[in-house]
PDB file of C-alpha atoms and ligand atoms in Angstrom:
ATOM      1  CA  MET A 244      45.175 -38.627 -31.671  1.00 63.00           C
ATOM      2  CA  ASN A 245      46.655 -35.757 -32.523  1.00 65.00           C
ATOM      3  CA  ARG A 246      44.964 -32.733 -32.779  1.00 67.00           C
ATOM      4  CA  LEU A 247      43.958 -33.014 -36.426  1.00 65.00           C
ATOM      5  CA  ASP A 248      43.027 -36.418 -36.568  1.00 67.00           C
ATOM      6  CA  PHE A 249      40.905 -35.802 -33.603  1.00 68.00           C
ATOM      7  CA  LEU A 250      39.138 -32.729 -35.182  1.00 69.00           C
ATOM      8  CA  LYS A 251      38.455 -35.825 -38.276  1.00 66.00           C
ATOM      9  CA  THR A 252      37.319 -37.692 -35.545  1.00 68.00           C
ATOM     10  CA  LEU A 253      34.648 -35.459 -34.089  1.00 72.00           C
ATOM     11  CA  GLY A 254      33.285 -34.635 -37.755  1.00 68.00           C
ATOM     12  CA  LEU A 255      34.724 -31.117 -37.644  1.00 64.00           C
ATOM     13  CA  LEU A 256      36.029 -30.679 -40.997  1.00 57.00           C
ATOM     14  CA  SER A 257      34.713 -31.146 -44.259  1.00 48.00           C
ATOM     15  CA  ALA A 258      34.479 -34.359 -46.137  1.00 44.00           C
ATOM     16  CA  GLY A 259      36.493 -33.219 -48.817  1.00 41.00           C
ATOM     17  CA  ALA A 260      39.404 -32.530 -46.254  1.00 41.00           C
ATOM     18  CA  THR A 261      38.916 -35.430 -44.413  1.00 41.00           C
ATOM     19  CA  MET A 262      38.206 -38.790 -45.571  1.00 42.00           C
ATOM     20  CA  LEU A 263      41.070 -39.418 -47.460  1.00 39.00           C
ATOM     21  CA  PRO A 264      44.032 -39.215 -44.531  1.00 41.00           C
ATOM     22  CA  SER A 265      41.219 -40.951 -42.362  1.00 42.00           C
ATOM     23  CA  TYR A 266      41.200 -44.143 -43.917  1.00 42.00           C
ATOM     24  CA  LEU A 267      45.043 -43.948 -44.661  1.00 43.00           C
ATOM     25  CA  SER A 268      46.625 -43.013 -41.223  1.00 45.00           C
ATOM     26  CA  ALA A 269      44.214 -42.786 -37.834  1.00 49.00           C
ATOM     27  CA  TYR A 270      42.380 -45.829 -38.989  1.00 48.00           C
ATOM     28  CA  ALA A 271      44.853 -48.225 -40.216  1.00 58.00           C
ATOM     29  CA  ARG A 272      43.725 -50.541 -37.099  1.00 79.00           C
ATOM     30  CA  SER A 273      39.951 -51.804 -37.569  1.00 92.00           C
ATOM     31  CA  PRO A 274      37.088 -48.953 -36.484  1.00 96.00           C
ATOM     32  CA  PHE A 275      35.164 -52.335 -34.958  1.00 97.00           C
ATOM     33  CA  THR A 276      35.543 -52.244 -31.329  1.00 97.00           C
ATOM     34  CA  GLU A 277      33.789 -55.285 -29.827  1.00 97.00           C
ATOM     35  CA  LEU A 278      32.721 -54.425 -25.638  1.00 98.00           C
ATOM     36  CA  ARG A 279      30.629 -57.471 -24.435  1.00 97.00           C
ATOM     37  CA  ASN A 280      27.612 -59.584 -25.103  1.00 96.00           C
ATOM     38  CA  GLY A 281      27.694 -58.897 -28.752  1.00 96.00           C
ATOM     39  CA  VAL A 282      27.909 -55.090 -28.405  1.00 98.00           C
ATOM     40  CA  GLY A 283      30.357 -53.270 -29.965  1.00 98.00           C
ATOM     41  CA  MET A 284      31.259 -49.643 -30.757  1.00 98.00           C
ATOM     42  CA  PHE A 285      32.226 -48.313 -34.271  1.00 98.00           C
ATOM     43  CA  SER A 286      34.741 -44.683 -34.367  1.00 95.00           C
ATOM     44  CA  MET A 287      35.398 -43.749 -37.816  1.00 95.00           C
ATOM     45  CA  GLN A 288      34.019 -40.174 -38.449  1.00 92.00           C
ATOM     46  CA  GLY A 289      31.418 -38.414 -36.418  1.00 93.00           C
ATOM     47  CA  GLY A 290      29.196 -39.455 -33.617  1.00 96.00           C
ATOM     48  CA  THR A 291      30.083 -43.311 -32.340  1.00 98.00           C
ATOM     49  CA  ILE A 292      28.111 -46.032 -33.734  1.00 98.00           C
ATOM     50  CA  GLY A 293      27.224 -48.612 -31.489  1.00 98.00           C
ATOM     51  CA  TRP A 294      25.702 -51.816 -32.652  1.00 98.00           C
ATOM     52  CA  TYR A 295      24.733 -55.434 -31.560  1.00 98.00           C
ATOM     53  CA  THR A 296      24.653 -58.668 -33.792  1.00 97.00           C
ATOM     54  CA  THR A 297      22.825 -61.960 -33.300  1.00 96.00           C
ATOM     55  CA  ASP A 298      22.372 -64.827 -35.809  1.00 93.00           C
ATOM     56  CA  ASP A 299      19.125 -63.127 -37.370  1.00 95.00           C
ATOM     57  CA  ALA A 300      19.708 -59.615 -36.896  1.00 97.00           C
ATOM     58  CA  ILE A 301      21.998 -56.210 -36.981  1.00 98.00           C
ATOM     59  CA  ILE A 302      20.767 -53.666 -34.579  1.00 98.00           C
ATOM     60  CA  VAL A 303      22.905 -50.064 -34.754  1.00 98.00           C
ATOM     61  CA  VAL A 304      22.508 -46.770 -33.034  1.00 98.00           C
ATOM     62  CA  ASP A 305      24.131 -43.744 -35.600  1.00 98.00           C
ATOM     63  CA  SER A 306      25.193 -43.283 -38.678  1.00 98.00           C
ATOM     64  CA  GLN A 307      28.306 -40.994 -38.649  1.00 97.00           C
ATOM     65  CA  PHE A 308      28.688 -40.028 -42.605  1.00 97.00           C
ATOM     66  CA  PRO A 309      28.030 -41.646 -45.947  1.00 97.00           C
ATOM     67  CA  ASP A 310      31.551 -42.856 -46.522  1.00 97.00           C
ATOM     68  CA  PRO A 311      32.004 -44.221 -42.990  1.00 97.00           C
ATOM     69  CA  ALA A 312      28.397 -45.519 -43.314  1.00 98.00           C
ATOM     70  CA  ARG A 313      29.680 -47.611 -46.041  1.00 98.00           C
ATOM     71  CA  ALA A 314      32.684 -49.303 -44.309  1.00 97.00           C
ATOM     72  CA  PHE A 315      30.266 -49.646 -41.525  1.00 98.00           C
ATOM     73  CA  VAL A 316      27.496 -51.518 -43.098  1.00 98.00           C
ATOM     74  CA  ASP A 317      30.002 -53.789 -45.219  1.00 97.00           C
ATOM     75  CA  GLY A 318      32.240 -54.446 -42.034  1.00 97.00           C
ATOM     76  CA  ILE A 319      29.737 -55.535 -39.896  1.00 97.00           C
ATOM     77  CA  LYS A 320      28.965 -58.497 -41.714  1.00 95.00           C
ATOM     78  CA  SER A 321      31.974 -60.451 -40.671  1.00 95.00           C
ATOM     79  CA  PHE A 322      30.060 -60.392 -37.135  1.00 95.00           C
ATOM     80  CA  GLY A 323      26.484 -60.699 -38.654  1.00 92.00           C
ATOM     81  CA  THR A 324      24.198 -60.837 -41.719  1.00 89.00           C
ATOM     82  CA  GLY A 325      21.123 -60.257 -40.785  1.00 89.00           C
ATOM     83  CA  PRO A 326      18.751 -60.326 -42.312  1.00 94.00           C
ATOM     84  CA  GLU A 327      16.733 -58.407 -39.963  1.00 97.00           C
ATOM     85  CA  ARG A 328      18.135 -54.720 -39.637  1.00 98.00           C
ATOM     86  CA  VAL A 329      17.839 -51.757 -37.484  1.00 98.00           C
ATOM     87  CA  LEU A 330      18.957 -48.658 -37.102  1.00 98.00           C
ATOM     88  CA  PHE A 331      18.370 -46.392 -34.298  1.00 98.00           C
ATOM     89  CA  ASN A 332      19.318 -42.455 -34.638  1.00 98.00           C
ATOM     90  CA  SER A 333      20.211 -41.233 -31.478  1.00 98.00           C
ATOM     91  CA  HIS A 334      19.187 -37.528 -32.313  1.00 98.00           C
ATOM     92  CA  HIS A 335      18.935 -35.901 -36.019  1.00 98.00           C
ATOM     93  CA  HIS A 336      22.309 -34.474 -35.976  1.00 98.00           C
ATOM     94  CA  GLY A 337      24.276 -34.483 -39.414  1.00 97.00           C
ATOM     95  CA  ASP A 338      27.348 -36.194 -37.516  1.00 97.00           C
ATOM     96  CA  HIS A 339      24.912 -38.791 -36.329  1.00 98.00           C
ATOM     97  CA  THR A 340      22.226 -39.311 -39.656  1.00 98.00           C
ATOM     98  CA  GLY A 341      24.034 -38.329 -41.987  1.00 97.00           C
ATOM     99  CA  GLY A 342      25.022 -42.206 -43.538  1.00 98.00           C
ATOM    100  CA  ASN A 343      21.767 -42.989 -43.220  1.00 98.00           C
ATOM    101  CA  LEU A 344      20.973 -43.094 -46.601  1.00 98.00           C
ATOM    102  CA  VAL A 345      23.609 -46.008 -47.071  1.00 98.00           C
ATOM    103  CA  PHE A 346      21.611 -47.993 -44.434  1.00 98.00           C
ATOM    104  CA  GLU A 347      18.319 -47.524 -45.863  1.00 98.00           C
ATOM    105  CA  ASN A 348      19.611 -49.048 -49.241  1.00 98.00           C
ATOM    106  CA  ASP A 349      21.382 -51.640 -47.345  1.00 97.00           C
ATOM    107  CA  GLY A 350      17.910 -52.951 -45.974  1.00 97.00           C
ATOM    108  CA  TYR A 351      17.738 -51.255 -42.347  1.00 98.00           C
ATOM    109  CA  GLN A 352      15.022 -49.813 -40.805  1.00 98.00           C
ATOM    110  CA  ILE A 353      15.225 -46.573 -39.254  1.00 98.00           C
ATOM    111  CA  ILE A 354      13.860 -45.581 -35.806  1.00 98.00           C
ATOM    112  CA  ALA A 355      14.018 -42.890 -33.612  1.00 98.00           C
ATOM    113  CA  HIS A 356      12.500 -40.286 -31.590  1.00 98.00           C
ATOM    114  CA  ALA A 357       9.231 -38.555 -33.148  1.00 98.00           C
ATOM    115  CA  ASN A 358      10.968 -34.852 -32.940  1.00 98.00           C
ATOM    116  CA  VAL A 359      13.954 -36.474 -34.660  1.00 98.00           C
ATOM    117  CA  PRO A 360      12.774 -36.152 -38.517  1.00 98.00           C
ATOM    118  CA  GLY A 361      11.828 -32.861 -38.720  1.00 98.00           C
ATOM    119  CA  LEU A 362      14.383 -31.727 -36.945  1.00 98.00           C
ATOM    120  CA  GLN A 363      16.421 -33.346 -39.312  1.00 98.00           C
ATOM    121  CA  ARG A 364      14.747 -32.005 -42.160  1.00 98.00           C
ATOM    122  CA  ILE A 365      15.272 -28.228 -41.035  1.00 97.00           C
ATOM    123  CA  ALA A 366      18.925 -29.098 -40.601  1.00 97.00           C
ATOM    124  CA  ALA A 367      19.091 -30.591 -43.930  1.00 97.00           C
ATOM    125  CA  GLN A 368      17.291 -27.951 -45.598  1.00 97.00           C
ATOM    126  CA  ASN A 369      19.055 -24.655 -44.197  1.00 95.00           C
ATOM    127  CA  SER A 370      22.512 -26.568 -45.183  1.00 94.00           C
ATOM    128  CA  ASP A 371      21.520 -27.483 -48.734  1.00 95.00           C
ATOM    129  CA  ASN A 372      21.548 -31.466 -48.255  1.00 94.00           C
ATOM    130  CA  GLU A 373      17.947 -32.951 -48.706  1.00 95.00           C
ATOM    131  CA  ALA A 374      18.808 -34.946 -51.233  1.00 94.00           C
ATOM    132  CA  ASN A 375      21.601 -37.272 -49.387  1.00 95.00           C
ATOM    133  CA  GLN A 376      18.802 -37.870 -46.315  1.00 98.00           C
ATOM    134  CA  ALA A 377      17.248 -40.754 -44.941  1.00 98.00           C
ATOM    135  CA  TYR A 378      14.142 -40.296 -42.149  1.00 98.00           C
ATOM    136  CA  ALA A 379      13.182 -42.775 -39.677  1.00 98.00           C
ATOM    137  CA  SER A 380      10.202 -44.436 -41.006  1.00 98.00           C
ATOM    138  CA  THR A 381       9.001 -45.351 -37.338  1.00 98.00           C
ATOM    139  CA  THR A 382       9.236 -42.895 -34.617  1.00 98.00           C
ATOM    140  CA  PHE A 383       8.535 -43.391 -31.056  1.00 98.00           C
ATOM    141  CA  ASP A 384       7.047 -40.700 -28.075  1.00 98.00           C
ATOM    142  CA  ASP A 385       8.726 -42.037 -25.100  1.00 98.00           C
ATOM    143  CA  GLN A 386      10.005 -45.776 -25.894  1.00 98.00           C
ATOM    144  CA  TYR A 387      10.558 -48.412 -28.230  1.00 98.00           C
ATOM    145  CA  SER A 388      11.567 -51.636 -27.440  1.00 98.00           C
ATOM    146  CA  LEU A 389      12.382 -54.760 -29.445  1.00 98.00           C
ATOM    147  CA  ASP A 390      14.162 -58.176 -29.194  1.00 97.00           C
ATOM    148  CA  ALA A 391      17.080 -59.361 -30.755  1.00 97.00           C
ATOM    149  CA  GLY A 392      18.854 -62.776 -30.270  1.00 94.00           C
ATOM    150  CA  THR A 393      19.358 -62.854 -26.027  1.00 93.00           C
ATOM    151  CA  GLU A 394      19.005 -58.931 -25.937  1.00 97.00           C
ATOM    152  CA  THR A 395      16.380 -56.376 -25.358  1.00 98.00           C
ATOM    153  CA  ILE A 396      16.986 -53.350 -27.166  1.00 98.00           C
ATOM    154  CA  THR A 397      15.162 -50.304 -25.815  1.00 98.00           C
ATOM    155  CA  ALA A 398      15.397 -46.819 -26.790  1.00 98.00           C
ATOM    156  CA  LYS A 399      14.494 -44.260 -23.908  1.00 98.00           C
ATOM    157  CA  TYR A 400      13.420 -40.356 -24.325  1.00 98.00           C
ATOM    158  CA  TYR A 401      13.901 -38.515 -21.289  1.00 98.00           C
ATOM    159  CA  GLY A 402      12.823 -34.838 -22.342  1.00 98.00           C
ATOM    160  CA  ALA A 403      14.877 -32.002 -23.889  1.00 98.00           C
ATOM    161  CA  ALA A 404      18.544 -31.820 -23.275  1.00 98.00           C
ATOM    162  CA  HIS A 405      21.104 -31.588 -26.309  1.00 98.00           C
ATOM    163  CA  THR A 406      18.835 -31.381 -28.348  1.00 98.00           C
ATOM    164  CA  LYS A 407      14.635 -32.044 -28.175  1.00 98.00           C
ATOM    165  CA  GLY A 408      14.936 -35.622 -29.665  1.00 98.00           C
ATOM    166  CA  ASP A 409      17.353 -37.461 -27.851  1.00 98.00           C
ATOM    167  CA  SER A 410      16.967 -41.298 -26.885  1.00 98.00           C
ATOM    168  CA  VAL A 411      19.357 -43.374 -24.625  1.00 98.00           C
ATOM    169  CA  ILE A 412      19.174 -46.705 -26.146  1.00 98.00           C
ATOM    170  CA  TRP A 413      19.599 -49.557 -23.660  1.00 98.00           C
ATOM    171  CA  PHE A 414      21.168 -53.155 -24.408  1.00 98.00           C
ATOM    172  CA  GLU A 415      19.951 -54.193 -21.625  1.00 98.00           C
ATOM    173  CA  ASN A 416      21.407 -57.419 -21.054  1.00 97.00           C
ATOM    174  CA  ALA A 417      24.488 -56.638 -21.867  1.00 98.00           C
ATOM    175  CA  ASN A 418      24.302 -53.574 -19.499  1.00 98.00           C
ATOM    176  CA  ILE A 419      25.390 -51.075 -22.130  1.00 98.00           C
ATOM    177  CA  ALA A 420      23.715 -47.985 -22.999  1.00 98.00           C
ATOM    178  CA  HIS A 421      24.444 -45.508 -25.964  1.00 98.00           C
ATOM    179  CA  MET A 422      24.310 -41.851 -24.899  1.00 98.00           C
ATOM    180  CA  GLY A 423      24.124 -40.315 -28.313  1.00 98.00           C
ATOM    181  CA  ASP A 424      25.683 -36.642 -27.919  1.00 98.00           C
ATOM    182  CA  LEU A 425      24.071 -36.600 -24.228  1.00 98.00           C
ATOM    183  CA  VAL A 426      27.369 -37.137 -22.806  1.00 98.00           C
ATOM    184  CA  PHE A 427      30.705 -34.851 -24.229  1.00 98.00           C
ATOM    185  CA  ASN A 428      32.991 -36.886 -22.121  1.00 97.00           C
ATOM    186  CA  ARG A 429      35.694 -34.038 -20.888  1.00 97.00           C
ATOM    187  CA  LEU A 430      34.482 -31.807 -24.135  1.00 97.00           C
ATOM    188  CA  TYR A 431      32.715 -28.682 -24.134  1.00 97.00           C
ATOM    189  CA  PRO A 432      29.431 -29.671 -25.328  1.00 98.00           C
ATOM    190  CA  PHE A 433      27.310 -28.563 -28.427  1.00 97.00           C
ATOM    191  CA  ILE A 434      24.131 -27.031 -26.746  1.00 98.00           C
ATOM    192  CA  ASP A 435      21.803 -27.135 -29.810  1.00 98.00           C
ATOM    193  CA  ARG A 436      19.071 -24.422 -28.634  1.00 97.00           C
ATOM    194  CA  ASN A 437      17.711 -23.851 -32.065  1.00 96.00           C
ATOM    195  CA  GLY A 438      17.255 -27.543 -31.892  1.00 98.00           C
ATOM    196  CA  GLY A 439      15.379 -27.486 -28.860  1.00 98.00           C
ATOM    197  CA  ALA A 440      18.081 -27.774 -26.176  1.00 98.00           C
ATOM    198  CA  MET A 441      17.587 -27.032 -22.551  1.00 98.00           C
ATOM    199  CA  ILE A 442      20.374 -27.546 -20.394  1.00 98.00           C
ATOM    200  CA  SER A 443      18.277 -27.518 -17.150  1.00 98.00           C
ATOM    201  CA  GLY A 444      16.443 -30.849 -18.539  1.00 98.00           C
ATOM    202  CA  TRP A 445      19.811 -31.926 -19.380  1.00 98.00           C
ATOM    203  CA  ILE A 446      20.810 -32.290 -16.204  1.00 98.00           C
ATOM    204  CA  ASN A 447      17.595 -33.831 -14.764  1.00 98.00           C
ATOM    205  CA  LEU A 448      18.324 -36.662 -17.493  1.00 98.00           C
ATOM    206  CA  LEU A 449      21.503 -37.474 -16.187  1.00 98.00           C
ATOM    207  CA  GLU A 450      21.099 -37.653 -12.945  1.00 98.00           C
ATOM    208  CA  THR A 451      17.690 -40.248 -13.934  1.00 98.00           C
ATOM    209  CA  VAL A 452      19.985 -42.356 -16.619  1.00 98.00           C
ATOM    210  CA  PHE A 453      22.705 -42.152 -13.441  1.00 98.00           C
ATOM    211  CA  ALA A 454      19.390 -43.760 -11.160  1.00 98.00           C
ATOM    212  CA  LYS A 455      18.870 -46.256 -13.645  1.00 98.00           C
ATOM    213  CA  ALA A 456      22.683 -47.486 -14.136  1.00 98.00           C
ATOM    214  CA  ASP A 457      24.516 -49.467 -12.106  1.00 98.00           C
ATOM    215  CA  SER A 458      28.399 -49.616 -11.196  1.00 98.00           C
ATOM    216  CA  ASP A 459      28.764 -52.468 -13.760  1.00 98.00           C
ATOM    217  CA  THR A 460      26.916 -50.202 -16.678  1.00 98.00           C
ATOM    218  CA  LEU A 461      29.227 -49.508 -19.533  1.00 98.00           C
ATOM    219  CA  PHE A 462      28.250 -46.380 -21.647  1.00 98.00           C
ATOM    220  CA  ILE A 463      28.996 -45.604 -25.174  1.00 98.00           C
ATOM    221  CA  PHE A 464      29.470 -41.793 -25.794  1.00 98.00           C
ATOM    222  CA  GLY A 465      28.947 -39.630 -28.856  1.00 98.00           C
ATOM    223  CA  HIS A 466      31.942 -37.998 -28.554  1.00 97.00           C
ATOM    224  CA  GLY A 467      35.252 -37.671 -25.800  1.00 96.00           C
ATOM    225  CA  SER A 468      38.551 -35.999 -25.297  1.00 94.00           C
ATOM    226  CA  PRO A 469      41.615 -37.782 -26.973  1.00 92.00           C
ATOM    227  CA  GLU A 470      42.801 -38.627 -23.503  1.00 93.00           C
ATOM    228  CA  THR A 471      39.312 -40.531 -21.895  1.00 95.00           C
ATOM    229  CA  GLY A 472      37.939 -41.536 -25.014  1.00 95.00           C
ATOM    230  CA  VAL A 473      34.020 -42.593 -26.008  1.00 97.00           C
ATOM    231  CA  THR A 474      33.434 -45.101 -23.121  1.00 98.00           C
ATOM    232  CA  GLY A 475      32.775 -45.021 -19.479  1.00 98.00           C
ATOM    233  CA  ASN A 476      30.811 -45.451 -16.403  1.00 98.00           C
ATOM    234  CA  ARG A 477      27.747 -43.944 -14.638  1.00 98.00           C
ATOM    235  CA  GLU A 478      30.218 -41.619 -13.240  1.00 98.00           C
ATOM    236  CA  ASP A 479      31.361 -39.892 -16.254  1.00 98.00           C
ATOM    237  CA  LEU A 480      27.190 -39.073 -16.159  1.00 98.00           C
ATOM    238  CA  LEU A 481      27.668 -37.202 -13.078  1.00 98.00           C
ATOM    239  CA  TYR A 482      30.434 -35.386 -13.885  1.00 98.00           C
ATOM    240  CA  MET A 483      29.045 -34.061 -17.183  1.00 98.00           C
ATOM    241  CA  ARG A 484      26.194 -33.000 -15.121  1.00 98.00           C
ATOM    242  CA  ASP A 485      28.404 -30.968 -12.134  1.00 98.00           C
ATOM    243  CA  PHE A 486      29.828 -29.436 -15.545  1.00 98.00           C
ATOM    244  CA  LEU A 487      26.128 -28.384 -16.912  1.00 98.00           C
ATOM    245  CA  SER A 488      24.916 -27.424 -13.233  1.00 98.00           C
ATOM    246  CA  HIS A 489      28.310 -25.422 -12.804  1.00 98.00           C
ATOM    247  CA  LEU A 490      27.702 -23.707 -16.029  1.00 98.00           C
ATOM    248  CA  LEU A 491      23.914 -22.526 -14.977  1.00 98.00           C
ATOM    249  CA  GLU A 492      25.299 -21.467 -11.573  1.00 98.00           C
ATOM    250  CA  TYR A 493      28.103 -19.228 -13.298  1.00 98.00           C
ATOM    251  CA  THR A 494      25.623 -17.870 -15.430  1.00 98.00           C
ATOM    252  CA  GLN A 495      22.813 -16.754 -13.191  1.00 98.00           C
ATOM    253  CA  ASN A 496      25.243 -15.426 -10.763  1.00 98.00           C
ATOM    254  CA  ALA A 497      27.357 -13.051 -13.627  1.00 98.00           C
ATOM    255  CA  ILE A 498      23.631 -12.122 -14.537  1.00 98.00           C
ATOM    256  CA  ASP A 499      22.699 -11.143 -10.900  1.00 98.00           C
ATOM    257  CA  ALA A 500      26.087  -9.289 -10.649  1.00 98.00           C
ATOM    258  CA  GLY A 501      24.748  -7.034 -13.526  1.00 98.00           C
ATOM    259  CA  LYS A 502      27.327  -8.522 -15.758  1.00 98.00           C
ATOM    260  CA  SER A 503      26.959  -8.056 -19.517  1.00 97.00           C
ATOM    261  CA  ARG A 504      26.387 -10.824 -21.907  1.00 98.00           C
ATOM    262  CA  ASP A 505      29.474 -10.068 -23.766  1.00 98.00           C
ATOM    263  CA  LYS A 506      31.426 -10.169 -20.834  1.00 98.00           C
ATOM    264  CA  ILE A 507      29.912 -13.674 -19.510  1.00 98.00           C
ATOM    265  CA  VAL A 508      30.448 -15.376 -22.602  1.00 98.00           C
ATOM    266  CA  SER A 509      34.194 -13.871 -22.195  1.00 97.00           C
ATOM    267  CA  ARG A 510      35.444 -16.478 -19.996  1.00 96.00           C
ATOM    268  CA  SER A 511      37.214 -19.799 -21.888  1.00 95.00           C
ATOM    269  CA  SER A 512      37.508 -22.112 -19.117  1.00 96.00           C
ATOM    270  CA  PHE A 513      36.513 -23.181 -15.908  1.00 97.00           C
ATOM    271  CA  ASP A 514      39.169 -23.742 -13.063  1.00 96.00           C
ATOM    272  CA  GLU A 515      36.559 -26.618 -11.674  1.00 96.00           C
ATOM    273  CA  PHE A 516      37.244 -28.423 -14.948  1.00 97.00           C
ATOM    274  CA  PRO A 517      40.496 -28.282 -15.893  1.00 95.00           C
ATOM    275  CA  ASP A 518      40.340 -31.595 -18.424  1.00 94.00           C
ATOM    276  CA  HIS A 519      37.677 -29.757 -20.601  1.00 95.00           C
ATOM    277  CA  VAL A 520      39.058 -29.841 -24.148  1.00 94.00           C
ATOM    278  CA  SER A 521      37.931 -27.219 -26.726  1.00 95.00           C
ATOM    279  CA  PRO A 522      38.543 -28.613 -30.037  1.00 90.00           C
ATOM    280  CA  SER A 523      37.124 -25.329 -32.003  1.00 91.00           C
ATOM    281  CA  ASN A 524      35.147 -22.389 -31.211  1.00 92.00           C
ATOM    282  CA  PHE A 525      31.978 -24.475 -32.270  1.00 92.00           C
ATOM    283  CA  LEU A 526      32.695 -26.803 -28.869  1.00 95.00           C
ATOM    284  CA  SER A 527      33.923 -24.148 -26.281  1.00 97.00           C
ATOM    285  CA  LEU A 528      33.114 -22.541 -22.879  1.00 98.00           C
ATOM    286  CA  PRO A 529      32.002 -18.838 -24.680  1.00 98.00           C
ATOM    287  CA  ARG A 530      29.226 -21.003 -27.000  1.00 98.00           C
ATOM    288  CA  ASN A 531      27.993 -22.718 -23.721  1.00 98.00           C
ATOM    289  CA  LEU A 532      27.939 -19.443 -21.788  1.00 98.00           C
ATOM    290  CA  ASP A 533      25.662 -17.710 -24.485  1.00 98.00           C
ATOM    291  CA  VAL A 534      23.227 -20.945 -24.559  1.00 98.00           C
ATOM    292  CA  ALA A 535      23.000 -20.532 -20.643  1.00 98.00           C
ATOM    293  CA  TRP A 536      22.505 -16.747 -20.935  1.00 98.00           C
ATOM    294  CA  LEU A 537      19.768 -17.183 -23.304  1.00 98.00           C
ATOM    295  CA  GLU A 538      17.920 -19.855 -21.538  1.00 98.00           C
ATOM    296  CA  LEU A 539      18.212 -18.586 -18.297  1.00 98.00           C
ATOM    297  CA  THR A 540      17.065 -14.969 -19.573  1.00 97.00           C
ATOM    298  CA  GLU A 541      14.526 -15.902 -21.843  1.00 91.00           C
ATOM    299  CA  SER A 542      10.820 -14.901 -20.710  1.00 67.00           C
TER     300      SER A 542
HETATM  301 ZN1   ZN B 873      24.588 -33.885 -31.376  1.00 90.62          ZN
END
């Protein structure tokens, strides 16, 4: 994947700049990938979609943007037609909820953590995009489970991390977990402080999910570097944990040494994490260091 296709996949370019070439070139092959036990993923533009189909249900995690959502709701019908249709939102960000309205119009019930609709509404107001939103009609505080076919699907909230509304969605029999944006696989992450993110909570979450998983658990990640991709195992969670721990430790040491905020955020890479990719200023170590500084200095 070249850099331009990578940015399109991340959803970092505007829709007008992205949709034509992404259909024609990078995704000439199917965006649907079957993983195991009826669970698969879909990558076109934005956060990776997870899906599970049975004879009578389609269960989906995340909706990307309107155009990929239309491609998804049409294409999934060759794997299963419902009639029960459920969409989980792993969190509120637009590259995970931007296609919600397409799903809602195709008969999907939308489910998310209780903090998601409010955060999504504020983000939509800030980007003047309220008319294109559809919000979860079912919300939960701790966890939500449903049975479909041979699967039990459980969305679980572990506290503030990437935002204050992230869920991990477990496909328990397939032993697959969709992490939303709780893992940026070898990418500098977006840490959404305005959306309630908490780096220390994120570290704890990754350790908790690691402990619940086993060596066979397959993880789907919202985003990943072109080299390592958007699937992995539980060791990848610890790698992300190690990055976030190093981020806090480095920043605290710099504060203790009397370094200014400007000096701290001037660093562009860590020698300890040479494989981390920064596709834009938005996903970069200086942005991460600034959020760490804010978290560590807040009174
Ligand atoms: Zn996100």
